[in-house]
Amino acid sequence: MEVDPAIGQTRFHWLRSAPEAPGASNLVGLTERVAFLRKLEVDAKLQANATAIPAPN
């Protein structure tokens, strides 16, 4: 993966480092991540399988 100059990190790292605390600025960050994932146009069957993957601890 390559570093995206717009965010200064890889997109994978950016997705994994989503903010956890509630707040207006954090909500913006989460919606940006959702928008990025939607642009990937992942097949609906694969999306359904992704929810079965346990989150890392």
mmCIF file of C-alpha atoms in Angstrom:
data_model
loop_
_atom_site.group_PDB
_atom_site.id
_atom_site.type_symbol
_atom_site.label_atom_id
_atom_site.label_comp_id
_atom_site.label_asym_id
_atom_site.label_seq_id
_atom_site.Cartn_x
_atom_site.Cartn_y
_atom_site.Cartn_z
ATOM 1 C CA MET A 1 0.000 0.000 0.000
ATOM 2 C CA GLU A 2 1.136 3.495 -0.734
ATOM 3 C CA VAL A 3 0.905 6.555 1.451
ATOM 4 C CA ASP A 4 -1.868 8.879 0.294
ATOM 5 C CA PRO A 5 -0.352 12.382 0.282
ATOM 6 C CA ALA A 6 -3.749 13.937 1.077
ATOM 7 C CA ILE A 7 -3.899 12.199 4.479
ATOM 8 C CA GLY A 8 -0.223 11.401 5.116
ATOM 9 C CA GLN A 9 -0.787 7.663 5.654
ATOM 10 C CA THR A 10 -2.067 4.587 3.858
ATOM 11 C CA ARG A 11 -5.820 4.304 3.449
ATOM 12 C CA PHE A 12 -5.753 1.026 5.391
ATOM 13 C CA HIS A 13 -4.158 2.742 8.396
ATOM 14 C CA TRP A 14 -6.563 5.653 8.043
ATOM 15 C CA LEU A 15 -9.557 3.290 8.113
ATOM 16 C CA ARG A 16 -8.278 1.405 11.154
ATOM 17 C CA SER A 17 -7.521 4.558 13.125
ATOM 18 C CA ALA A 18 -11.110 5.805 13.224
ATOM 19 C CA PRO A 19 -11.931 8.058 16.181
ATOM 20 C CA GLU A 20 -13.793 6.409 19.050
ATOM 21 C CA ALA A 21 -14.865 9.346 21.217
ATOM 22 C CA PRO A 22 -18.173 11.074 20.419
ATOM 23 C CA GLY A 23 -17.985 14.545 18.968
ATOM 24 C CA ALA A 24 -18.859 16.560 15.883
ATOM 25 C CA SER A 25 -15.365 16.422 14.377
ATOM 26 C CA ASN A 26 -15.179 12.668 14.964
ATOM 27 C CA LEU A 27 -18.530 12.189 13.253
ATOM 28 C CA VAL A 28 -17.118 13.942 10.189
ATOM 29 C CA GLY A 29 -14.144 11.558 10.226
ATOM 30 C CA LEU A 30 -16.424 8.530 10.411
ATOM 31 C CA THR A 31 -18.643 9.725 7.565
ATOM 32 C CA GLU A 32 -15.541 10.330 5.419
ATOM 33 C CA ARG A 33 -14.520 6.714 6.014
ATOM 34 C CA VAL A 34 -17.984 5.420 5.113
ATOM 35 C CA ALA A 35 -17.967 7.507 1.918
ATOM 36 C CA PHE A 36 -14.535 6.122 0.982
ATOM 37 C CA LEU A 37 -15.706 2.535 1.515
ATOM 38 C CA ARG A 38 -18.842 3.112 -0.551
ATOM 39 C CA LYS A 39 -16.731 4.413 -3.455
ATOM 40 C CA LEU A 40 -14.993 1.033 -3.569
ATOM 41 C CA GLU A 41 -18.268 -0.517 -4.796
ATOM 42 C CA VAL A 42 -17.661 -3.832 -3.043
ATOM 43 C CA ASP A 43 -19.999 -6.631 -4.154
ATOM 44 C CA ALA A 44 -23.020 -6.988 -1.826
ATOM 45 C CA LYS A 45 -22.226 -10.665 -1.102
ATOM 46 C CA LEU A 46 -18.714 -9.748 -0.001
ATOM 47 C CA GLN A 47 -20.087 -6.946 2.169
ATOM 48 C CA ALA A 48 -22.339 -9.436 3.954
ATOM 49 C CA ASN A 49 -19.335 -11.671 4.661
ATOM 50 C CA ALA A 50 -17.305 -8.769 6.043
ATOM 51 C CA THR A 51 -19.709 -8.312 8.946
ATOM 52 C CA ALA A 52 -18.863 -11.846 10.079
ATOM 53 C CA ILE A 53 -15.175 -10.989 10.490
ATOM 54 C CA PRO A 54 -14.403 -10.318 14.163
ATOM 55 C CA ALA A 55 -12.854 -6.963 14.979
ATOM 56 C CA PRO A 56 -9.246 -6.992 16.247
ATOM 57 C CA ASN A 57 -8.737 -6.477 19.973
#
